[in-house]
Tab-separated table of C-alpha atoms and ligand atoms in Angstrom:
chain	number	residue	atom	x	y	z
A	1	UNK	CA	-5.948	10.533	10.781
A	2	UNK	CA	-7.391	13.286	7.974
A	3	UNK	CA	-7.492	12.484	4.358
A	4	UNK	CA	-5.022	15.211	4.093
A	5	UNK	CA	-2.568	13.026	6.296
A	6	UNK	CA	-2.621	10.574	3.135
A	7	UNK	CA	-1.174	12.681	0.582
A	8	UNK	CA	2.054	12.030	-0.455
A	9	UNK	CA	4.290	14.673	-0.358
A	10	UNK	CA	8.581	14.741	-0.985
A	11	UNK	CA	9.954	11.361	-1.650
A	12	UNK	CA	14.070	10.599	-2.108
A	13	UNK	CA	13.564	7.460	-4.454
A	14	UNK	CA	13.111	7.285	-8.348
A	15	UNK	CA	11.924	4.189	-9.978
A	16	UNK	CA	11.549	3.547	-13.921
A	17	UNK	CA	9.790	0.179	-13.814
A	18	UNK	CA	8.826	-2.375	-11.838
A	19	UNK	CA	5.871	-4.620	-10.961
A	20	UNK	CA	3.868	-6.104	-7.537
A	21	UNK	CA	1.100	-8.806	-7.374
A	22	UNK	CA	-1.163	-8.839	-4.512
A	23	UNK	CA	-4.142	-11.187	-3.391
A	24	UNK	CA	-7.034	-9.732	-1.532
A	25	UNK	CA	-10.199	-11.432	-1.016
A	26	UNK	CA	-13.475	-10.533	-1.074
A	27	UNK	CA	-15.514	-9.668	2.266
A	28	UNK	CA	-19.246	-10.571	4.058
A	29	UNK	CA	-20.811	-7.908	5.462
A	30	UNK	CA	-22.771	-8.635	9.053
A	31	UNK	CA	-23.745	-4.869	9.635
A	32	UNK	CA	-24.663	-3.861	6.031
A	33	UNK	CA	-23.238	-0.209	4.991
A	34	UNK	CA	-25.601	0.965	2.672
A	35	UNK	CA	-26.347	4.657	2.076
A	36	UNK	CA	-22.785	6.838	1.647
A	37	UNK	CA	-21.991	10.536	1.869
A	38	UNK	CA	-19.795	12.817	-0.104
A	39	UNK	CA	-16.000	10.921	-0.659
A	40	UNK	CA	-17.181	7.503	0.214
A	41	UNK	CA	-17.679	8.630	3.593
A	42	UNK	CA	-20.308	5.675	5.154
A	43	UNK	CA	-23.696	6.660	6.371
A	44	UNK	CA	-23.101	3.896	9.288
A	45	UNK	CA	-20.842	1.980	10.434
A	46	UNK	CA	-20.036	-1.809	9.550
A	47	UNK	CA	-18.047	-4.801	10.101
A	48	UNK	CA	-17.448	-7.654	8.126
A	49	UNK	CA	-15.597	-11.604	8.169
A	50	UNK	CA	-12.960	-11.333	5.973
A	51	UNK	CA	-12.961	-14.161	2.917
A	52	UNK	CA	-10.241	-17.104	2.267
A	53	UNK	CA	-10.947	-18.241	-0.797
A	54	UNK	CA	-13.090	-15.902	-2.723
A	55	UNK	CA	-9.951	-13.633	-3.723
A	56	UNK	CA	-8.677	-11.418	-6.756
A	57	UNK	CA	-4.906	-11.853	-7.546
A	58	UNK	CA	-3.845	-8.699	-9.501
A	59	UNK	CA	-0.222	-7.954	-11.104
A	60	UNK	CA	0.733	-3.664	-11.368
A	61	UNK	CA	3.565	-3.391	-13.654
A	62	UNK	CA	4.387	0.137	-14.174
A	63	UNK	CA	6.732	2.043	-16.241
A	64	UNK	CA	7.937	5.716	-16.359
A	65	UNK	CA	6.582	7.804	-19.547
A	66	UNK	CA	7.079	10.702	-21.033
A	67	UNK	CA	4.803	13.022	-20.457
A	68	UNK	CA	2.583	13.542	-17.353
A	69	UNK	CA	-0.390	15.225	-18.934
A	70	UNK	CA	-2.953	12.133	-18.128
A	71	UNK	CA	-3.621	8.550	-16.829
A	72	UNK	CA	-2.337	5.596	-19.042
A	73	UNK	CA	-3.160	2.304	-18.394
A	74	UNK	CA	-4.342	-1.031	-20.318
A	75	UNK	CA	-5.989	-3.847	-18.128
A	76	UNK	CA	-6.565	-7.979	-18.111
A	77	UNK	CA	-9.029	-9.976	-16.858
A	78	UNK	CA	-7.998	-13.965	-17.119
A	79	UNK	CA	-5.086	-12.442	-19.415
A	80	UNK	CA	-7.998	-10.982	-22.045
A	81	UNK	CA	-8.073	-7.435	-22.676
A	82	UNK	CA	-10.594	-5.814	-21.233
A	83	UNK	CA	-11.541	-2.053	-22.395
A	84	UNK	CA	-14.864	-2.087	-20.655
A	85	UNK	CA	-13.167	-1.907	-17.379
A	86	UNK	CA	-10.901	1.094	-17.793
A	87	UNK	CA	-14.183	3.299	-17.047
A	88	UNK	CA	-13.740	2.324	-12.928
A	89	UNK	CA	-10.283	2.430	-13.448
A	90	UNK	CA	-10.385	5.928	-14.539
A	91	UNK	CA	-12.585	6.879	-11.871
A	92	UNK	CA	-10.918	5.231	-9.280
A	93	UNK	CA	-7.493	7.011	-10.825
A	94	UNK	CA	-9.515	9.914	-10.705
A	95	UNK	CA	-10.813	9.896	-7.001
A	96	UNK	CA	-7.058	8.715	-5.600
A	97	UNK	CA	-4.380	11.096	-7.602
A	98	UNK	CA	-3.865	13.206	-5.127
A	99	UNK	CA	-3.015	11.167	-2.567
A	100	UNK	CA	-0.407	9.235	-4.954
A	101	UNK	CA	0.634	12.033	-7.335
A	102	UNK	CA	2.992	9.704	-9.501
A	103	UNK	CA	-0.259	7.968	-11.055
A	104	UNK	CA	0.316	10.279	-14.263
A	105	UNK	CA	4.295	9.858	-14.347
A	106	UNK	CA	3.634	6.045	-15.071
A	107	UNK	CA	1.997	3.768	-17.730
A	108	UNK	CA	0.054	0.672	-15.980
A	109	UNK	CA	-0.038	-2.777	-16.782
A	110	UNK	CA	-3.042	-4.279	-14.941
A	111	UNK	CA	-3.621	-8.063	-14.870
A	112	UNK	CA	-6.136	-9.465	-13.205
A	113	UNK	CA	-7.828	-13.116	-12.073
A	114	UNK	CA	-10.510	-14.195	-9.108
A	115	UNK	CA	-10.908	-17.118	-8.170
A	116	UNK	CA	-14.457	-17.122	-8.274
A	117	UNK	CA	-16.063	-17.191	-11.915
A	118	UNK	CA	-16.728	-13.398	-13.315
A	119	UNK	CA	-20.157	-14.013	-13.892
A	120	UNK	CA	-20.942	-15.550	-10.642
A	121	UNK	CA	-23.439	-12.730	-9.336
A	122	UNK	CA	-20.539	-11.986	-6.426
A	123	UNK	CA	-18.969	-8.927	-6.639
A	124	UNK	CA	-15.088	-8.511	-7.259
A	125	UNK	CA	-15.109	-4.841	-6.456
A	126	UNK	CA	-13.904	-5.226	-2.877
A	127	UNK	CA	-11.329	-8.430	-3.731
A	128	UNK	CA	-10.646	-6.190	-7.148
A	129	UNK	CA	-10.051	-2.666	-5.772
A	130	UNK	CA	-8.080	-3.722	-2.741
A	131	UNK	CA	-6.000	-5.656	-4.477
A	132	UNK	CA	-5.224	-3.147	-6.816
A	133	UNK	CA	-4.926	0.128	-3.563
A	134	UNK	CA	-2.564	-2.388	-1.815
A	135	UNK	CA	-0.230	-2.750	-5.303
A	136	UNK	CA	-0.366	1.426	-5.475
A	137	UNK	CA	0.672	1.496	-1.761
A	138	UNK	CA	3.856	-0.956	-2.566
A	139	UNK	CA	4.536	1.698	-5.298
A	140	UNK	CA	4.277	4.294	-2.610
A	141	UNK	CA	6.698	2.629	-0.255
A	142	UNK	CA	8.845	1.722	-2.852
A	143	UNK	CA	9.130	5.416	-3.586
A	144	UNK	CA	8.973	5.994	0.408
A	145	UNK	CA	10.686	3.500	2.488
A	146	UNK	CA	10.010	4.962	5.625
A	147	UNK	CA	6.718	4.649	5.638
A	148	UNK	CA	5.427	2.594	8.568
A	149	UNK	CA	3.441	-0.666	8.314
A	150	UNK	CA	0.687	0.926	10.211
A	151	UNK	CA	0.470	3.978	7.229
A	152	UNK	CA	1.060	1.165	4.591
A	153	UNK	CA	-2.263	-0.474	5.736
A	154	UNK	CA	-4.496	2.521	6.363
A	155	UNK	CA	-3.382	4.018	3.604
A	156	UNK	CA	-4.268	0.665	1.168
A	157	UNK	CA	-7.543	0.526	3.386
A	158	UNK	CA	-8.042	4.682	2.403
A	159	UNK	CA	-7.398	4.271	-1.180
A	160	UNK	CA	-9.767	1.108	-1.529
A	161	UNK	CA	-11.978	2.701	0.008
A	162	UNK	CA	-12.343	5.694	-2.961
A	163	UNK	CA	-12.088	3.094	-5.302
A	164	UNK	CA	-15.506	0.694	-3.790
A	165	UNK	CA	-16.544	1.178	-0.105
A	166	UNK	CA	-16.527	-2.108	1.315
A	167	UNK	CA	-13.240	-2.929	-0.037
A	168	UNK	CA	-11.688	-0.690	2.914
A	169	UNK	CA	-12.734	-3.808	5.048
A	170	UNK	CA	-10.810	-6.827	2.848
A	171	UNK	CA	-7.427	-5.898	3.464
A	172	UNK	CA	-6.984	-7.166	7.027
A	173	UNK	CA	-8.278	-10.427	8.694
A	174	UNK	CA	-10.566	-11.529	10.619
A	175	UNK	CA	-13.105	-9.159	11.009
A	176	UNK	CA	-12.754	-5.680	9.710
A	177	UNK	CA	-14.699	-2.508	11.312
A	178	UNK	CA	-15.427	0.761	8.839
A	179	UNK	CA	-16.921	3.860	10.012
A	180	UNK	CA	-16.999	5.470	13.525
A	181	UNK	CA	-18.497	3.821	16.270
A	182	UNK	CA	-17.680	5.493	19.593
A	183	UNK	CA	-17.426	2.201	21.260
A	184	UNK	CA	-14.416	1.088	18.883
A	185	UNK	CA	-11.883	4.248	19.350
A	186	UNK	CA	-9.520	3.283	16.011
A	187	UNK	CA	-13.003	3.173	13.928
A	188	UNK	CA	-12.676	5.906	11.526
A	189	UNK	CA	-15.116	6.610	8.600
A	190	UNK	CA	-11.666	7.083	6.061
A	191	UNK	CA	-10.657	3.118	6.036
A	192	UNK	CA	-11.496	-0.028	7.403
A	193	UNK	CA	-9.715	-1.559	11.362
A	194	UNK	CA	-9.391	-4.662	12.289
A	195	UNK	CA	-11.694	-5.666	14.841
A	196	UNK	CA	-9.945	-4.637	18.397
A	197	UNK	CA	-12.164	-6.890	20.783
A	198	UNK	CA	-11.991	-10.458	21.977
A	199	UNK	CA	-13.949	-12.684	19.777
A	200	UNK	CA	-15.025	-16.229	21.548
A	201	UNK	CA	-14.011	-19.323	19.627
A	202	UNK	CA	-17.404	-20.093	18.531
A	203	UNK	CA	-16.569	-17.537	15.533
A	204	UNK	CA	-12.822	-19.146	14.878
A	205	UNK	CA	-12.868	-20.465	11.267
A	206	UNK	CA	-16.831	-20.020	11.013
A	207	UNK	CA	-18.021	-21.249	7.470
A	208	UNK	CA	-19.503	-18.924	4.383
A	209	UNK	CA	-20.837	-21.251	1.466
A	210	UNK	CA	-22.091	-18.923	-0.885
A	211	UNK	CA	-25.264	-20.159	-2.740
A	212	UNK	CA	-25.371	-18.912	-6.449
A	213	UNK	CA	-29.038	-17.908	-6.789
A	214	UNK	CA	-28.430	-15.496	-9.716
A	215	UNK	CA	-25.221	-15.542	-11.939
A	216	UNK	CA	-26.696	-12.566	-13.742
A	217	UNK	CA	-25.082	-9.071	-13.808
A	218	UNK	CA	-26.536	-6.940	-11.086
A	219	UNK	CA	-29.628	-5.390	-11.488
A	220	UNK	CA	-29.062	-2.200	-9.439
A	221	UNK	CA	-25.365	-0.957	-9.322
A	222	UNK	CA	-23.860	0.130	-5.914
A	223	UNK	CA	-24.053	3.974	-6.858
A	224	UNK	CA	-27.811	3.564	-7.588
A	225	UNK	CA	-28.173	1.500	-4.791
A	226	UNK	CA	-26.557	4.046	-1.899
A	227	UNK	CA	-28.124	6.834	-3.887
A	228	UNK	CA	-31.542	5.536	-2.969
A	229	UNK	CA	-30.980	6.158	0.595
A	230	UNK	CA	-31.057	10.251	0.381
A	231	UNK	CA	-34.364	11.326	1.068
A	232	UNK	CA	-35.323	7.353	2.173
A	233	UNK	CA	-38.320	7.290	4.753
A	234	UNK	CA	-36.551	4.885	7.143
A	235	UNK	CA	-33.141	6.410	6.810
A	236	UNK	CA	-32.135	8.386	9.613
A	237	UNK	CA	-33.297	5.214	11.845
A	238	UNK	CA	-31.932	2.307	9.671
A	239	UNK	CA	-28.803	4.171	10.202
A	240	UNK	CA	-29.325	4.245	14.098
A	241	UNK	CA	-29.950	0.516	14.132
A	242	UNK	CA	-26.858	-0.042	12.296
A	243	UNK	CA	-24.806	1.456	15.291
A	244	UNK	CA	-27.006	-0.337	17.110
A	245	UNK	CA	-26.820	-3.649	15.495
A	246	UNK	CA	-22.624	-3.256	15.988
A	247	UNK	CA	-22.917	-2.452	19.509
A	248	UNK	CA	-25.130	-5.340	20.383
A	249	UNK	CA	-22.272	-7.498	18.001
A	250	UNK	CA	-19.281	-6.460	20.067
A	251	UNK	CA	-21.350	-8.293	22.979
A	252	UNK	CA	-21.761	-10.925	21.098
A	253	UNK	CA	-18.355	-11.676	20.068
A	254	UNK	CA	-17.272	-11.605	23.637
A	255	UNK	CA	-20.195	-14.015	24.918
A	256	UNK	CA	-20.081	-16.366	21.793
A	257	UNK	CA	-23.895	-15.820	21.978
A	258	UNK	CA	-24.693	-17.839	18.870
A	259	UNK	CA	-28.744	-16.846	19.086
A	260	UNK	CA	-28.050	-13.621	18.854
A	261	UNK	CA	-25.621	-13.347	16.496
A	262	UNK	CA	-27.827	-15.119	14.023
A	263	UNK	CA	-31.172	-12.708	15.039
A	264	UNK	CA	-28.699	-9.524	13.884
A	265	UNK	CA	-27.197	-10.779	10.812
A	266	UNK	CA	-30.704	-12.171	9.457
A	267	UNK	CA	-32.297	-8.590	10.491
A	268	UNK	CA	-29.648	-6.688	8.902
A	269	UNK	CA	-29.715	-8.935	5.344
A	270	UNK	CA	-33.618	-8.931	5.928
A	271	UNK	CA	-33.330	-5.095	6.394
A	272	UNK	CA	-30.745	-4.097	3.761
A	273	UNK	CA	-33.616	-5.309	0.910
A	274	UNK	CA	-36.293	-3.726	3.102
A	275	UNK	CA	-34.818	-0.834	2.353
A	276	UNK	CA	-34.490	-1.499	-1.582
A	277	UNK	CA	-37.889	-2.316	-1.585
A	278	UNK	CA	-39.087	0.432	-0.361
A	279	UNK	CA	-36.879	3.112	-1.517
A	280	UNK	CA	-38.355	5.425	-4.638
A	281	UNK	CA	-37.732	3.934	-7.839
A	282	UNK	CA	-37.966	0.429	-5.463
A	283	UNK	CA	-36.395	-3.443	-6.111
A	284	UNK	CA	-37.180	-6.494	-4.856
A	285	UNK	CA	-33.604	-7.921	-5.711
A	286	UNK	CA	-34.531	-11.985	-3.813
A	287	UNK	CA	-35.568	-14.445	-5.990
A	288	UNK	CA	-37.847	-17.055	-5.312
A	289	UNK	CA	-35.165	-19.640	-4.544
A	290	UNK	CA	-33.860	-16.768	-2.530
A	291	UNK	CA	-36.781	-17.104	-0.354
A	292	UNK	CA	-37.097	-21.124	-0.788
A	293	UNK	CA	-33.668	-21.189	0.645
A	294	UNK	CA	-34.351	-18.646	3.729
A	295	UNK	CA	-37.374	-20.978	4.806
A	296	UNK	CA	-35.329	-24.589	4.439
A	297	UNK	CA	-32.537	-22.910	6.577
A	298	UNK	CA	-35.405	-22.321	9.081
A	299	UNK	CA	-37.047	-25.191	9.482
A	300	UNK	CA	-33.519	-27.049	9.396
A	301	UNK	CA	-32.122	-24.407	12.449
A	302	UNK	CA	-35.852	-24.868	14.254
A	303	UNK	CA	-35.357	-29.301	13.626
A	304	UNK	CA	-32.169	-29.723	14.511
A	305	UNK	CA	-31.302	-26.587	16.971
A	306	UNK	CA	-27.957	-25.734	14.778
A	307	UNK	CA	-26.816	-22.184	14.669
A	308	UNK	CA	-27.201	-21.747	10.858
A	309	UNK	CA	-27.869	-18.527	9.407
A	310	UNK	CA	-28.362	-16.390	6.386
A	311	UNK	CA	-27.094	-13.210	4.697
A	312	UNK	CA	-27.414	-11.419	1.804
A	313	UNK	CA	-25.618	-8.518	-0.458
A	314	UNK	CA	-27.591	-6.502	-2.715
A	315	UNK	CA	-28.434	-9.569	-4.808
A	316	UNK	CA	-30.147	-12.632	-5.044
A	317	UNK	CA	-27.366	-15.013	-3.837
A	318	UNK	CA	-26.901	-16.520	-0.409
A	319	UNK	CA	-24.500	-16.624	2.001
A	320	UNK	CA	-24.917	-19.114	4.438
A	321	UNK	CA	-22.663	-18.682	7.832
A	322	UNK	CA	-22.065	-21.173	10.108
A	323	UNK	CA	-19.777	-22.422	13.063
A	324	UNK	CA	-16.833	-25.144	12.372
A	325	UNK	CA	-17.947	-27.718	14.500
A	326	UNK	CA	-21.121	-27.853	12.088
A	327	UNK	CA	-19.110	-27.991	9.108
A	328	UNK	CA	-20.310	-31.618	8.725
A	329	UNK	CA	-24.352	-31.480	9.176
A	330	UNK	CA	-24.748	-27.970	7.485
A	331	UNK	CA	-22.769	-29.130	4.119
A	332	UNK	CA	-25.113	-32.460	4.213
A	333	UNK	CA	-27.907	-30.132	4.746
A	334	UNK	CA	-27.012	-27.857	1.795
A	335	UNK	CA	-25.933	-30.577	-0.444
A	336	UNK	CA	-29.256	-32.325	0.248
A	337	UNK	CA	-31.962	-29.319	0.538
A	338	UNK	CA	-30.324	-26.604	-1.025
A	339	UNK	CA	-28.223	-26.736	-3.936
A	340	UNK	CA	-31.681	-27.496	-5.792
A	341	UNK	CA	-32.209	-23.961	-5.622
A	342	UNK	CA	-28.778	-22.713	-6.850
A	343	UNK	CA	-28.518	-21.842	-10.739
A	344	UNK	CA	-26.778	-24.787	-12.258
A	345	UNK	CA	-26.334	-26.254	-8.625
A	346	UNK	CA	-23.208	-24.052	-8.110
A	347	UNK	CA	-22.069	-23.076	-4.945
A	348	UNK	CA	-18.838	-21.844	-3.316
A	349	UNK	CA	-17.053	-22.879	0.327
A	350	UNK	CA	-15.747	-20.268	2.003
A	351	UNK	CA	-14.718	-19.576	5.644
A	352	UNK	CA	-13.040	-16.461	7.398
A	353	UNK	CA	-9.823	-15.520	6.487
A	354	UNK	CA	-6.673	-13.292	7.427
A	355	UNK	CA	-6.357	-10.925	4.787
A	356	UNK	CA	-4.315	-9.845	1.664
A	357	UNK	CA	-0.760	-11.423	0.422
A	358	UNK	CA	2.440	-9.802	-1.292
A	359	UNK	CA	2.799	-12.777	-3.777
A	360	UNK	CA	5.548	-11.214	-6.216
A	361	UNK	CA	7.807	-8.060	-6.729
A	362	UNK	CA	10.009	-7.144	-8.783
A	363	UNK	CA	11.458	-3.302	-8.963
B	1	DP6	C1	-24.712	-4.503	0.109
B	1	DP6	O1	-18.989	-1.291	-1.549
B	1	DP6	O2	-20.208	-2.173	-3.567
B	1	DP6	O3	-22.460	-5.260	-0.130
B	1	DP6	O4	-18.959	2.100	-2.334
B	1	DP6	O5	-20.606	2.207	-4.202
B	1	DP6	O6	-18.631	0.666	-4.383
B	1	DP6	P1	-19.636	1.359	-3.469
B	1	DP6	O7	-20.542	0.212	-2.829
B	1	DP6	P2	-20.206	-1.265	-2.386
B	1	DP6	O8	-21.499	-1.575	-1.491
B	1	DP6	C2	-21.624	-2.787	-0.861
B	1	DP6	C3	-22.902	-2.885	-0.172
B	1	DP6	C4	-23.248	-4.232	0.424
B	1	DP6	C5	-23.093	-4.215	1.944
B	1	DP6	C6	-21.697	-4.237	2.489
B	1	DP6	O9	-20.816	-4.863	1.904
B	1	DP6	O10	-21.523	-3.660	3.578
């Protein structure tokens, strides 16, 4: 596929109104993407556990207007107004209209809930903007019926992609692969696949309880954040372990090597902020109960041999990933040692999930 095989070109159908609701959760990287080209194209390649219960449920409702001269839309968060989004909306409309040319024939009704608080320090762009591509693509196929389940799902993937990168990977469950890797054929750098491979049951339903370190709003934005890798030192080989670090992975899966999957995923959280520290301007985005955490998780994995282990996004939080048949220590473990660290002792479970949901439509 080309992005030029996602434009939409003659349709039969005509719709005045109508609405969809879709759920998409949010996703964990394990191979970080960090650095992007041109058009959200990924400097490396990445794969991710899809989210269950970290999710954003969003409502489209559209209706045909009169003129087509610009982009009209009013959005909700928790059913309050909310003016200071329309900026990434714009954007986003921005970045996608040609690939969906009706965006200007319609006025949007955007309402939007996660499940996880706002202010939580986790990011709803991925959960947010796929939820939203996926609600566009029903528009499309709506318009299109012939479109093929396949399209519907790259395209979504495409889309979500232009409107935050790793939201190409939160469509699909259980494990999502963006960017070309030669040893994954359907990888493409446009959208995110579902991981092809075997994966041993050691990973079936493995846990995510997300530690809230930092509820704060982040301190370095995405943009800023990729930005910083033109021109970085350790670039052109941080991207060469990445490909690396997924190759290694796809082993991994197949062997249900626990030891190793652990020694990637810490090196590639442990990497990510090497990078942002030594970038030009630099961050040190951890925290000190960032770090306190890190060092009770290993001393717990070195005292009781369990196959804990830590990542992080570009934040302060923690994500701590482990395999169901620990479900029972590790929680005692976190309730015990670590939620002393979290602000306000909040914390979310999470495990993998399958993907997004059609909840509601009504055209
Ligand atoms: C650290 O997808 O938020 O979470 O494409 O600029 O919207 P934009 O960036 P974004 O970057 C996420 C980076 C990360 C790692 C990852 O999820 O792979």
């Amino acid at each position: 596929m080309r992005a030029k095989d996602f434009i939409l070109k003659a349709h039969k159908n005509s719709i005045e109104k109508g609405s969809f609701t879709w759920s998409s959760p949010s996703n964990i990287a394990l191979v970080k993407y960090w650095g992007k080209k041109e058009n959200q194209i990924p400097a490396n390649p990445s794969i991710s556990f899809t989210l269950n219960n970290c999710k954003t449920t969003t409502t489209l409702s559209f209706s045909k207007k009169e003129n087509s001269n610009e982009f009209s839309f009013e959005i909700f968060l928790d059913d309050e107004k909310k003016d200071d989004f329309k900026p990434k909306i714009e954007t986003f409309f921005k970045r996608i209209e040609a690939y969906l040319p009706f965006l200007k024939d319609y006025h949007f009704k955007i309402e939007t809930s996660n499940t996880f608080p706002h202010s939580s320090g986790i990011a709803s762009s991925a959960s947010g903007m796929s939820a939203m591509a996926l609600c566009l693509m029903s528009i499309e196929k709506a318009l299109k019926p012939e479109i093929t389940d396949e399209y519907f799902t790259q395209k979504a993937s495409f889309l979500a992609r232009l409107g935050s990168g790793s939201a190409c990977r939160s469509l699909e469950g259980d494990m999502v692969v963006w960017g070309k890797h030669n040893e994954i054929e359907a990888s493409s750098d446009l959208f995110g696949v579902k991981y092809p491979f075997k994966v041993h049951r050691n990973f079936k339903n493995y846990n995510d309880t997300i530690l809230l370190v930092d509820k704060g709003e982040k301190q370095v934005s995405s943009t800023i954040g990729h930005n910083l890798m033109h021109n970085h030192p350790f670039a052109i080989e941080r991207f060469k372990q990445a490909q690396n670090n997924l190759s290694i992975l796809i082993d991994t899966f197949k062997t249900g090597d626990l030891k190793t999957f652990i020694e990637i995923v810490e090196s590639e959280a442990l990497t990510l902020h090497a990078m942002m520290m030594t970038s030009m301007p630099y961050f040190i985005l951890m925290k000190p109960n960032t770090l306190e955490i890190i060092n009770k998780i290993w001393m717990f994995r070195k005292a009781t041999n369990s196959n804990i282990c830590f990542t992080l996004d570009a934040g302060a939080n923690v994500h701590v990933l482990y395999p169901e048949n620990e479900t029972e220590t590790v929680l005692e473990f976190i309730k015990n040692e670590l939620v002393a660290y979290c602000q306000n002792g909040h914390y979310i479970c999470d495990q993998i999930g399958f993907g997004a949901k059609l909840i509601n439509q009504t055209v």
